[in-house]
XYZ file of C-alpha atoms in Angstrom:
572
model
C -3.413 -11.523 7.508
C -5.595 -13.618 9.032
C -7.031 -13.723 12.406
C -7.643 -16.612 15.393
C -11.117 -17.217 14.535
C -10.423 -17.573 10.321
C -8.418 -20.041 11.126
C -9.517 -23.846 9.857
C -8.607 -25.410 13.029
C -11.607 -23.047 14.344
C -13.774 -24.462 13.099
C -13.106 -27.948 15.420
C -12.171 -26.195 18.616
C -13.096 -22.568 18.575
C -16.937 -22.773 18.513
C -19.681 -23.415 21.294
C -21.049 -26.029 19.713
C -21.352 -30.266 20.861
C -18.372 -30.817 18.441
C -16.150 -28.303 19.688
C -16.739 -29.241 23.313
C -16.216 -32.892 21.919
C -12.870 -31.638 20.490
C -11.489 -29.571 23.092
C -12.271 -32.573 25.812
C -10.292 -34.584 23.527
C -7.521 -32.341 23.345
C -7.311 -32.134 27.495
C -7.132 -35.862 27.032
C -3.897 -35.800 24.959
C -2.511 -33.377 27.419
C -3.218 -29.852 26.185
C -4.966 -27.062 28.013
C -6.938 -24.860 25.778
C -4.681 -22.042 25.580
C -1.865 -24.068 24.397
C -3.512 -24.306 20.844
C -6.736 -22.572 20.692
C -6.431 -19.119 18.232
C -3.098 -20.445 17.362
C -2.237 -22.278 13.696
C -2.223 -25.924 14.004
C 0.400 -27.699 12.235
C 0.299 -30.836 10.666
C 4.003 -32.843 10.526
C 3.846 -35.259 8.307
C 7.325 -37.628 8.815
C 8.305 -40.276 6.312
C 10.464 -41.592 9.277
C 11.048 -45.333 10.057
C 12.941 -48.007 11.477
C 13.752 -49.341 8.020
C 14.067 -46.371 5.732
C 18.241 -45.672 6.283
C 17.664 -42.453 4.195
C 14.992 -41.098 6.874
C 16.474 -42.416 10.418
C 16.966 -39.515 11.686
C 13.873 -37.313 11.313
C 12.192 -38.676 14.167
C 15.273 -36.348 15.376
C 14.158 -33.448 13.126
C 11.196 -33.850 13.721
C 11.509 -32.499 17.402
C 13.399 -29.797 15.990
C 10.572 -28.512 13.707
C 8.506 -28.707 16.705
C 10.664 -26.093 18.529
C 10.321 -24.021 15.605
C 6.098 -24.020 15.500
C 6.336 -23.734 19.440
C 8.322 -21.063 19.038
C 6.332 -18.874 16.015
C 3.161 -19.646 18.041
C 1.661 -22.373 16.640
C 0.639 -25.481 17.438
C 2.614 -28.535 16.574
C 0.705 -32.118 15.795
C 3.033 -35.292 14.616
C 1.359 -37.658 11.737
C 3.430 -40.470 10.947
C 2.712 -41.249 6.990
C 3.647 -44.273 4.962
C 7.876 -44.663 4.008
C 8.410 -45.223 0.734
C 11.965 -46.848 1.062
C 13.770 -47.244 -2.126
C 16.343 -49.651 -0.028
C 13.587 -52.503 0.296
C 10.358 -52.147 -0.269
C 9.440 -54.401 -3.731
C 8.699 -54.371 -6.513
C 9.280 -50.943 -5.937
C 8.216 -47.830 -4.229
C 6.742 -46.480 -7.387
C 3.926 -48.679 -6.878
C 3.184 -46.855 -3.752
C 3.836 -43.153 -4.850
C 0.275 -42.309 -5.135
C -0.786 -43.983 -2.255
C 1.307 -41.748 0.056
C 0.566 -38.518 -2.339
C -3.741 -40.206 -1.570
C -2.830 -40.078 2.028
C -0.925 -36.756 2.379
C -4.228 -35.387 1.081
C -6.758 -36.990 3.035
C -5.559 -36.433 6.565
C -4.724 -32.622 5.798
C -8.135 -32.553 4.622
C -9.638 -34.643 7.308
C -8.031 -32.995 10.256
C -7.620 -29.671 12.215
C -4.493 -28.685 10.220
C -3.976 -25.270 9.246
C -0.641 -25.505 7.669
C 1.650 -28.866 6.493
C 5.465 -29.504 7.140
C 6.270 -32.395 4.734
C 9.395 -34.521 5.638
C 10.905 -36.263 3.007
C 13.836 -37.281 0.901
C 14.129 -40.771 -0.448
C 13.064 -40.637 -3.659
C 8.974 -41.298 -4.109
C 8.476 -39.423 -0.920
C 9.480 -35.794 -2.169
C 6.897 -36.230 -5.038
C 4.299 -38.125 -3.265
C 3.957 -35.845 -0.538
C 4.235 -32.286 -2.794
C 1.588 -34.187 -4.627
C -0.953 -34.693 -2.043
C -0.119 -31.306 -0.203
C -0.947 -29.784 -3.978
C -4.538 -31.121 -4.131
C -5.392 -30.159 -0.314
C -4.182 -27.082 -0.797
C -2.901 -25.465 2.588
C 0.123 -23.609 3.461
C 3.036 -26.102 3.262
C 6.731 -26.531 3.532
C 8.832 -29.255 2.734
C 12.085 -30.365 4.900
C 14.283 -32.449 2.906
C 15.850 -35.429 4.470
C 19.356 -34.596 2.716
C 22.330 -36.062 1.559
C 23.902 -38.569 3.426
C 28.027 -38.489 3.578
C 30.694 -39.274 1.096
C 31.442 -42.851 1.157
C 34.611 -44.344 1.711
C 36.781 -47.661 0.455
C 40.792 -47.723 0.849
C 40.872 -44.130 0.242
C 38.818 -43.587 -2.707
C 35.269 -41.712 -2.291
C 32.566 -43.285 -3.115
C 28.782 -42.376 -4.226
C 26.362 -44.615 -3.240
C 24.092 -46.563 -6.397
C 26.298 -45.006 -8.423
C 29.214 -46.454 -7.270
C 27.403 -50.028 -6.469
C 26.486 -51.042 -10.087
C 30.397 -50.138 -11.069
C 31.846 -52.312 -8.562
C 28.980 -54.980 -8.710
C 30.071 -55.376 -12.475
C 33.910 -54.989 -11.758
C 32.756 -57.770 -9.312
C 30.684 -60.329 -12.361
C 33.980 -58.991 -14.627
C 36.547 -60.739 -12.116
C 38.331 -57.655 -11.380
C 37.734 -57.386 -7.284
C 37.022 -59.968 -5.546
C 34.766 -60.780 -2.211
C 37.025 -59.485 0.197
C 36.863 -56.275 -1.831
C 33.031 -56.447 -2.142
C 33.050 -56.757 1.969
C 34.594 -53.716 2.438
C 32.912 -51.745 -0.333
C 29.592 -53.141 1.341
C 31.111 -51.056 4.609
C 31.971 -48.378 3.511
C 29.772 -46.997 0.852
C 26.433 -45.814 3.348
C 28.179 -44.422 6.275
C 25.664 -42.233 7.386
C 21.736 -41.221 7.477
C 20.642 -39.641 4.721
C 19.865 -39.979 0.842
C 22.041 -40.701 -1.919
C 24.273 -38.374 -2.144
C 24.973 -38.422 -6.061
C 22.958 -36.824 -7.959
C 19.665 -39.506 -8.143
C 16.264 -38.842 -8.265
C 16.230 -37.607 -4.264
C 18.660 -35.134 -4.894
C 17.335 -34.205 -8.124
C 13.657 -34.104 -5.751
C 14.473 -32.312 -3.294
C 16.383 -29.787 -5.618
C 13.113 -29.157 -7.964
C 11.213 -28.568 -4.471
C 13.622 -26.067 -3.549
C 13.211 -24.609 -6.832
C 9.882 -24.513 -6.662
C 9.712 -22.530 -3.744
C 8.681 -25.147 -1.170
C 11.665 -24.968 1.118
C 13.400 -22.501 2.694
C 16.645 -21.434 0.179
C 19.587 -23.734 0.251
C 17.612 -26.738 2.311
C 17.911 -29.469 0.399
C 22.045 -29.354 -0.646
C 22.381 -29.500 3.163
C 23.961 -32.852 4.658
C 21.809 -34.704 6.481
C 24.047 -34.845 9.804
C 25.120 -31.053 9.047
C 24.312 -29.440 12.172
C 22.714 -26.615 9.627
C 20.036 -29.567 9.011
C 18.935 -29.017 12.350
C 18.464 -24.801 12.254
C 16.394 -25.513 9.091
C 14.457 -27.765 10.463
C 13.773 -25.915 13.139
C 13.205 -22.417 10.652
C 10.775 -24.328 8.288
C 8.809 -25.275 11.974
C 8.922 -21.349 12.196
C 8.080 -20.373 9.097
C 5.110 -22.451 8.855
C 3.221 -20.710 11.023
C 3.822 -16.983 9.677
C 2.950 -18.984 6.536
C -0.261 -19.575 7.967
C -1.307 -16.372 9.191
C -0.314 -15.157 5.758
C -2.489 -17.383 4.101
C 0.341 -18.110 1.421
C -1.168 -21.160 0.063
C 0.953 -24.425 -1.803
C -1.595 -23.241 -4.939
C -0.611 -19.461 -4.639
C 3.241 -20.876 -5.214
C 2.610 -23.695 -7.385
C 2.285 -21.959 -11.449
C 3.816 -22.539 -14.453
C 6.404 -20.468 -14.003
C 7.595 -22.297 -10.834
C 7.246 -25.716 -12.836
C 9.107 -24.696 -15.478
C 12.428 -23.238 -13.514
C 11.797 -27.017 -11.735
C 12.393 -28.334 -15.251
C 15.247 -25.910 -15.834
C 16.689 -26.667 -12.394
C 16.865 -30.570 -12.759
C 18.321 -30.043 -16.292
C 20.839 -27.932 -15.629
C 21.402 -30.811 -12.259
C 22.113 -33.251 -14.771
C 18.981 -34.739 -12.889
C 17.014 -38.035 -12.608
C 15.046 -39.113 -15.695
C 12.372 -39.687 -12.790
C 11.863 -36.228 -12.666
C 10.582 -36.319 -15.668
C 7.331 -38.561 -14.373
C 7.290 -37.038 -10.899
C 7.252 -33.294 -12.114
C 4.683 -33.956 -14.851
C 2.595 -35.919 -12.041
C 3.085 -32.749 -9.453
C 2.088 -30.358 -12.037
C -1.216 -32.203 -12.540
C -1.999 -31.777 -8.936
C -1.718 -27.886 -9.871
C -3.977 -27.866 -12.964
C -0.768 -27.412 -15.062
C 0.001 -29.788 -18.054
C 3.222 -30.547 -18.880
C 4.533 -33.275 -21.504
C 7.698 -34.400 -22.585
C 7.683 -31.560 -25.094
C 8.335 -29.608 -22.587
C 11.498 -31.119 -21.051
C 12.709 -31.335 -24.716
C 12.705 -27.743 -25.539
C 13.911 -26.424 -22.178
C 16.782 -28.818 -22.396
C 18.335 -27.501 -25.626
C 19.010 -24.084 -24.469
C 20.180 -25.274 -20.418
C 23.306 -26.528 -19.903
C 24.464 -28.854 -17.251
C 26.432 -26.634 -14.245
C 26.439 -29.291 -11.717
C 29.481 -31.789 -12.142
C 28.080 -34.071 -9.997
C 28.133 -38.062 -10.698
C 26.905 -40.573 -12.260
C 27.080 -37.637 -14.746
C 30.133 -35.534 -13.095
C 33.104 -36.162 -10.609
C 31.523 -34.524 -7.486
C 29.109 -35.396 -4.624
C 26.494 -33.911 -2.677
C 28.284 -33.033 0.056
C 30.971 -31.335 -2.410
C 27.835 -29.131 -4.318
C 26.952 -27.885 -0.858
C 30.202 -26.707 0.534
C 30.512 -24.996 -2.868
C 27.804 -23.184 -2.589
C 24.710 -25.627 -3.020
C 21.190 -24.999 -5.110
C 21.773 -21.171 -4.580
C 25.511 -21.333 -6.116
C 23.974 -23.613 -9.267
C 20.407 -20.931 -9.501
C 22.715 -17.568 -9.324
C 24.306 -19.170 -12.534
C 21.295 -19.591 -14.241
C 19.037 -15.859 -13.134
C 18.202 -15.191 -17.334
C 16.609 -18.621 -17.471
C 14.438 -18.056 -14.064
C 11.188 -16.367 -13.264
C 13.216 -14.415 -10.147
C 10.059 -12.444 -9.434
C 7.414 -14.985 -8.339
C 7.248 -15.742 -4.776
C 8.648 -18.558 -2.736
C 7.871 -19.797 1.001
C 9.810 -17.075 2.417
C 7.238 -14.806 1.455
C 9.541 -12.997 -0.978
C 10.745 -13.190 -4.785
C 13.109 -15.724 -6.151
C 15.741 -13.264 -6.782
C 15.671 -12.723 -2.709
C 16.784 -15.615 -1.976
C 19.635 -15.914 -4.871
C 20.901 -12.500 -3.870
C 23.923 -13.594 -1.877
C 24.117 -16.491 -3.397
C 27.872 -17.836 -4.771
C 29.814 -20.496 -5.726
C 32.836 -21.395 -4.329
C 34.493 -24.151 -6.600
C 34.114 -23.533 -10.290
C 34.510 -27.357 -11.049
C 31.796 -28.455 -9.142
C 29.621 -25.895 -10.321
C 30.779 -25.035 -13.629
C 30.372 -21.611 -15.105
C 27.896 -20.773 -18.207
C 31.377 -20.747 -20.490
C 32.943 -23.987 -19.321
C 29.686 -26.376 -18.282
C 29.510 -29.899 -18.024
C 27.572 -30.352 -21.286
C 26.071 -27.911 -23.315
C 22.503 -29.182 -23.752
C 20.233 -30.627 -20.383
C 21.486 -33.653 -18.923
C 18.133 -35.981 -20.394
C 16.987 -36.265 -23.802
C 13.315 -36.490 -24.937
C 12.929 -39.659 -27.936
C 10.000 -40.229 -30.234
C 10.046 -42.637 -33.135
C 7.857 -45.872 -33.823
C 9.335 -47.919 -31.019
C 8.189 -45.257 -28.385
C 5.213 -43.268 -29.585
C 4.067 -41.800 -26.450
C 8.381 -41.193 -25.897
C 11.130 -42.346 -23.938
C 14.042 -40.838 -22.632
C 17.711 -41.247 -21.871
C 20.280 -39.322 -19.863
C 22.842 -39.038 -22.552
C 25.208 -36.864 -19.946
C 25.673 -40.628 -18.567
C 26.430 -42.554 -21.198
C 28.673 -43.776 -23.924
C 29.053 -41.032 -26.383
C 29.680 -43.340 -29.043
C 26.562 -44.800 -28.077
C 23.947 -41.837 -28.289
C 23.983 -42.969 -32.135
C 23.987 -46.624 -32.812
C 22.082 -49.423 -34.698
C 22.252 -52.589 -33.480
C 20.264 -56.498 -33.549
C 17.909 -56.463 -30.397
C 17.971 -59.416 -28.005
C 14.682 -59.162 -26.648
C 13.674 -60.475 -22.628
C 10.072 -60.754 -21.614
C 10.427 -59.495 -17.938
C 13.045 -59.081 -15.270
C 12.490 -62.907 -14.408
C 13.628 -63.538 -18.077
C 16.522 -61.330 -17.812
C 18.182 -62.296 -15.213
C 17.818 -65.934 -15.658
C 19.516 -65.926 -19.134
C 21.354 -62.598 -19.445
C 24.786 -64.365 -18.983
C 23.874 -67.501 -21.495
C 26.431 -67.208 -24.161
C 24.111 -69.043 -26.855
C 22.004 -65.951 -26.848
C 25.830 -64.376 -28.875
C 25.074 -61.357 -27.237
C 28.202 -58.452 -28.624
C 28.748 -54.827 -28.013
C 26.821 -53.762 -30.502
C 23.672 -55.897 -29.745
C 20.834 -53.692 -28.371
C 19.520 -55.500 -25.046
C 15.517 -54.898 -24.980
C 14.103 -55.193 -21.664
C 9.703 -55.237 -21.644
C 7.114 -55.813 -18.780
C 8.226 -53.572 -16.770
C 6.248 -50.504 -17.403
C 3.775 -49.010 -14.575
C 1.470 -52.044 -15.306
C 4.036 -54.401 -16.518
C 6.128 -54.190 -13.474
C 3.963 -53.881 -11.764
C 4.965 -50.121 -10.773
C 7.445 -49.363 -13.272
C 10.490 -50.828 -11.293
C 13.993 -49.643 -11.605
C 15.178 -52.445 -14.034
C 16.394 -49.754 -16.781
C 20.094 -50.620 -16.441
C 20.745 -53.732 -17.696
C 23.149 -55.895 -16.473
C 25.762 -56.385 -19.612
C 26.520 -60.151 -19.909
C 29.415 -61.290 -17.949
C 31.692 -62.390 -20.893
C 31.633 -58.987 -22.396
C 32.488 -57.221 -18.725
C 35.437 -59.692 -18.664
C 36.908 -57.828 -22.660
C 36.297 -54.404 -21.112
C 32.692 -53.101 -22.286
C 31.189 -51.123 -19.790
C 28.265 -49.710 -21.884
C 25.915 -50.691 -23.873
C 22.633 -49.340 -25.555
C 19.537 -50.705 -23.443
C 16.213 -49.928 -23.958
C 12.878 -50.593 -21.882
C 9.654 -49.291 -20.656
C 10.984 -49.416 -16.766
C 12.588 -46.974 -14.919
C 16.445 -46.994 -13.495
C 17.978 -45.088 -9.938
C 18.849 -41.759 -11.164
C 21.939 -42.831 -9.657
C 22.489 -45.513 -12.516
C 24.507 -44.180 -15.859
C 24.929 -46.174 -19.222
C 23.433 -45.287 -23.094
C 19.862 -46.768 -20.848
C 16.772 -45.600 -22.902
C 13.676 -45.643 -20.393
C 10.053 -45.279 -19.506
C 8.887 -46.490 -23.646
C 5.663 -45.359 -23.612
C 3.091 -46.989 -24.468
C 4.636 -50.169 -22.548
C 4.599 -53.510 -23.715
C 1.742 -54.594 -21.014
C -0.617 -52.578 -23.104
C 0.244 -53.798 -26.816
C 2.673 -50.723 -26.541
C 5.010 -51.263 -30.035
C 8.091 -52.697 -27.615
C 5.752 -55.821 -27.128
C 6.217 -56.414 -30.696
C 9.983 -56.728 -30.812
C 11.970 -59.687 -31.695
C 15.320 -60.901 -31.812
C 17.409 -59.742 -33.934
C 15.239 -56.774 -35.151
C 17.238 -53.391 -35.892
C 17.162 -50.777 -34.041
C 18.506 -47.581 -33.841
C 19.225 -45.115 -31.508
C 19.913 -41.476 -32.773
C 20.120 -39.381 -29.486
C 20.969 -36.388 -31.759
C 17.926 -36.501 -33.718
C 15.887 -37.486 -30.591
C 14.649 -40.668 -32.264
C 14.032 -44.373 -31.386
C 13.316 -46.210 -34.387
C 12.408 -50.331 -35.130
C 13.679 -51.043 -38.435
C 10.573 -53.498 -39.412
C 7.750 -51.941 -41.831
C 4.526 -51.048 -40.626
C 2.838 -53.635 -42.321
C 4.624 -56.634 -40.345
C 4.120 -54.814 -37.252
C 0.403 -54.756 -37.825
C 0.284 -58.946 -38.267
C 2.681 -59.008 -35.014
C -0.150 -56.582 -33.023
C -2.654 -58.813 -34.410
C -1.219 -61.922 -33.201
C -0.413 -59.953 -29.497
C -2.713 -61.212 -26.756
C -3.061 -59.006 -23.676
C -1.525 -60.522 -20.477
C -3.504 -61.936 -17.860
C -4.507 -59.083 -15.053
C -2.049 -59.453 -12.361
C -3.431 -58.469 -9.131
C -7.165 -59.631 -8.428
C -8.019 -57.406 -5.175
C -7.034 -54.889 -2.904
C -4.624 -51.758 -3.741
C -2.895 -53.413 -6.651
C -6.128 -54.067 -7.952
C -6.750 -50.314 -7.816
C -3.873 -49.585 -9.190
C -3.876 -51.306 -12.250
C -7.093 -49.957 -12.996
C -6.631 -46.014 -12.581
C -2.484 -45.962 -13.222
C -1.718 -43.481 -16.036
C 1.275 -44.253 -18.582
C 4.375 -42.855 -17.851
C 4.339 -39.657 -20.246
C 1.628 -38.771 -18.241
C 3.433 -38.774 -14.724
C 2.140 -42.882 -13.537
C -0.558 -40.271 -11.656
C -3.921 -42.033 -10.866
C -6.569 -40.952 -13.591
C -9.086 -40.314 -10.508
C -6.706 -38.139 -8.584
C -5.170 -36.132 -11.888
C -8.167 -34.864 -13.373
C -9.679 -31.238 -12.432
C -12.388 -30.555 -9.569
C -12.454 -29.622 -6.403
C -13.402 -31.647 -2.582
C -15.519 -30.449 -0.425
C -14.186 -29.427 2.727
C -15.897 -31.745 5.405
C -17.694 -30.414 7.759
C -16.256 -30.009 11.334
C -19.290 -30.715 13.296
């Protein structure tokens, strides 16, 4: 345990130095005496709230509750607002910001009189980005999850959101609604704060945090206006402190063990495909490699559990009330490391030890499970070198093995413009190609993955088709959608070298991607490739482009991935 004076926030307020006298003057200036936060841990809150991020509007609320809960422990609490990531609006895409926020997380726990993190999060680059930068500083953290938002609602039937937007937006191009339909769908499918509440990459975020130990057990499957999302809050504010004085460190939780029941968790989810970049990125921050080898082999022995959608029939709100992340983990204990230790202080296996599940369809049993194999697939082949993947639990069965003629579009400009031109004789077996849109291409790897299917083919009833690109899609998006190509087209990756009506197959069996055209012609079509003009000429995009990793390698910045340590700076 650790006492008053080995605490870091000592070392700015505790001595009888200039600094310290400089520090605590300060700190009457803001309001506090001396003995409201002298000897006692200071906490650092670090809120993704604001006024245009729907998924976070209320923890400004929560905020105040994990407040009461340091206040009450004995600590010290101190508000930072940090950058929100908003996957609602913020363009191209959030993606491109990811390792800004994870950049910032780190730098003000490092640069200020923080003894311990609370990390509030949800929507879906903020969960990673934030574990991220908490990872590389290094101090005893917890993470609050934003949660699920409610079921959504339209003339009876519930609705998820994403997932249930790109089916009626395409029931919508396919003439089957109409605009007053749209109008009420458009009312009724966000009816509350919080995140998606399918099964998308915040879920799927927030889920692999939980696993990994970062939250207290069952936070994230809690709905965001449950009033049990307010006692958690206010227990993680709590628990951060005794975290503290334990000196149970983000690095003493974060091993490979704990990354790979993250792996195992989002699997068996029927999880996000941007898991698959986010947890290779977080495991970086820990001095742990993991590849796409890794995902591969844990998913052919984990089954899916969690019939949620786009890959189930379920919501959020319905995997909590049947028993949540606990319910889904005690299904899965011979799979788990249940003796390494989680924020609570205790093993795994604690916090699963009254754990149960309360409706078998929503969280299936081991004998009767959603599918029998993890919910993504790992591809190699010559069209995707570095890999790709595809979450086969959402798609087209007859789809996972197809060869079709590719009709190729340069970018999302391209796409959109002529996707619905019938001279391009675009069929149901055609293989829609979709390139510059990788973490480069984008720029930020944007979430173009799902590909709108021409209108004239919605209008005869095809609803899937096989789609491949080097961008990413919402994990609340579903189709036979092969993502993240790697390396991307922006960088001469082989996907820049594809042209109409080239074959391509698809074998999701086999776990291959394959461009029927020798080796030889795709040498003279590399040789004629010329590299695209640099798109941003200054500032953070500029920066970006020049440290941005490829996407097999979790999109981390090169600078920020690789081994060493920072110096602590010096509080006088």
């Amino acid at each position: 345990m650790k006492a008053p004076e080995d605490l870091r926030s000592h070392r700015w307020f505790g001595g009888g130095d200039l600094r310290n006298f400089s520090h605590r003057t300060r700190a009457r200036q803001l309001g506090y005496e001396p003995e409201e936060h002298l000897g006692k841990p200071v906490i650092g809150i670090l809120n993704t709230w604001s006024d245009i991020n729907p998924c976070h509007q209320h923890l400004r609320e929560r905020a105040e509750q994990v407040k009461r809960g340091v206040w009450q422990a004995g600590g010290f609490p101190l508000e930072f607002p940090v950058a929100t990531l908003s996957e609602t609006y913020q363009k191209p895409t959030p993606m491109l910001y990811r390792n800004l926020l994870a950049m910032e997380t780190e730098e003000l726990l490092r640069s200020y009189p923080v003894d311990g993190a609370v990390l509030m999060g949800g929507c879906d680059k903020t969960t990673p980005a934030l574990l991220m930068g908490a990872a590389s500083a290094g101090l005893p953290s917890i993470f609050v999850p934003a949660g699920p938002m409610l079921r959504g609602n339209w003339r009876g039937e519930v609705l998820g959101s994403g997932t249930d937007m790109w089916k009626y937006w395409d029931e919508r191009r396919a003439g089957t609604i109409g605009d007053r339909e749209l109008a009420e769908l458009e009312r009724g499918l966000a009816r509350s704060p919080g995140h998606c509440m399918t099964m998308g990459t915040a879920s799927t975020m927030t889920s692999a945090a939980e696993v990994l130990g970062l939250t207290l057990p069952g936070a994230a499957s809690i709905p965001a206006v449950d009033s049990a999302h307010h006692r958690m809050a206010a227990a993680s504010g709590a628990r951060i402190v005794d975290l503290v004085w334990e000196d149970l460190t983000i690095t003493k939780l974060l091993d490979e063990r704990a990354y790979a029941d993250a792996i195992t968790t989002v699997l068996a989810l029927g999880g996000s495909t941007n898991a698959v970049i986010h947890l290779i990125a977080m495991a970086g921050r820990s001095g742990i490699s993991l590849s796409l080898k890794d995902f591969d082999a844990i998913a052919r022995r984990v089954p899916v559990l969690a019939n949620i959608r786009p890959g189930g029939d379920w919501l959020m709100e319905d995997f909590y009330y049947a028993g949540g992340l606990p319910g889904l983990l005690s299904r899965l204990t011979d799979l788990l490391h249940l003796d390494r230790i989680t924020v609570t202080g205790r093993p795994l296996a604690d916090s699963l030890a009254e754990a149960r599940v309360h409706n078998d369809d929503v969280i299936r049993p081991r004998d009767n499970p959603v599918a029998s194999e993890g919910g993504v697939a790992v591809l190699h082949g010559n069209l995707a070198p570095g890999g790709a993947v595809i979450k086969h639990i959402a798609a087209d069965p007859a789809l996972l093995t197809h060869t079709g003629p590719a009709v190729v579009f340069d970018n999302y400009a391209d796409l959109k413009k002529r996707i619905d031109d019938p001279a391009l004789g675009i069929t149901a077996d055609s293989v829609l190609v979709l390139r510059g849109s990788g973490p480069l291409g984008g720029p930020g790897m944007p979430e173009y993955g799902m590909l709108p299917i021409p209108a004239h083919l919605l209008e005869q009833g095809v609803r899937d088709m096989v789609r491949i690109s080097d961008a990413r899609m919402s994990g609340t998006s579903y189709g036979a959608c092969v993502l993240h190509v790697a390396p991307e087209s922006h960088v001469g990756g082989p996907l820049a070298l594809v042209r109409d009506g080239d074959l391509i197959t698809l074998d999701v069996p086999s776990r291959t991607l394959q461009l029927q055209v020798d080796d030889a012609e795709l040498e003279r079509r590399l040789a004629s490739w010329a590299a695209p003009a640099p798109r941003f000429e200054r500032g953070y995009g500029a920066l970006y482009a020049e440290h941005i990793t490829q996407a097999d390698q979790g999109c981390d910045f090169d600078f920020l991935a690789r081994a060493g340590a920072n110096p602590e700076p010096d509080a006088g």
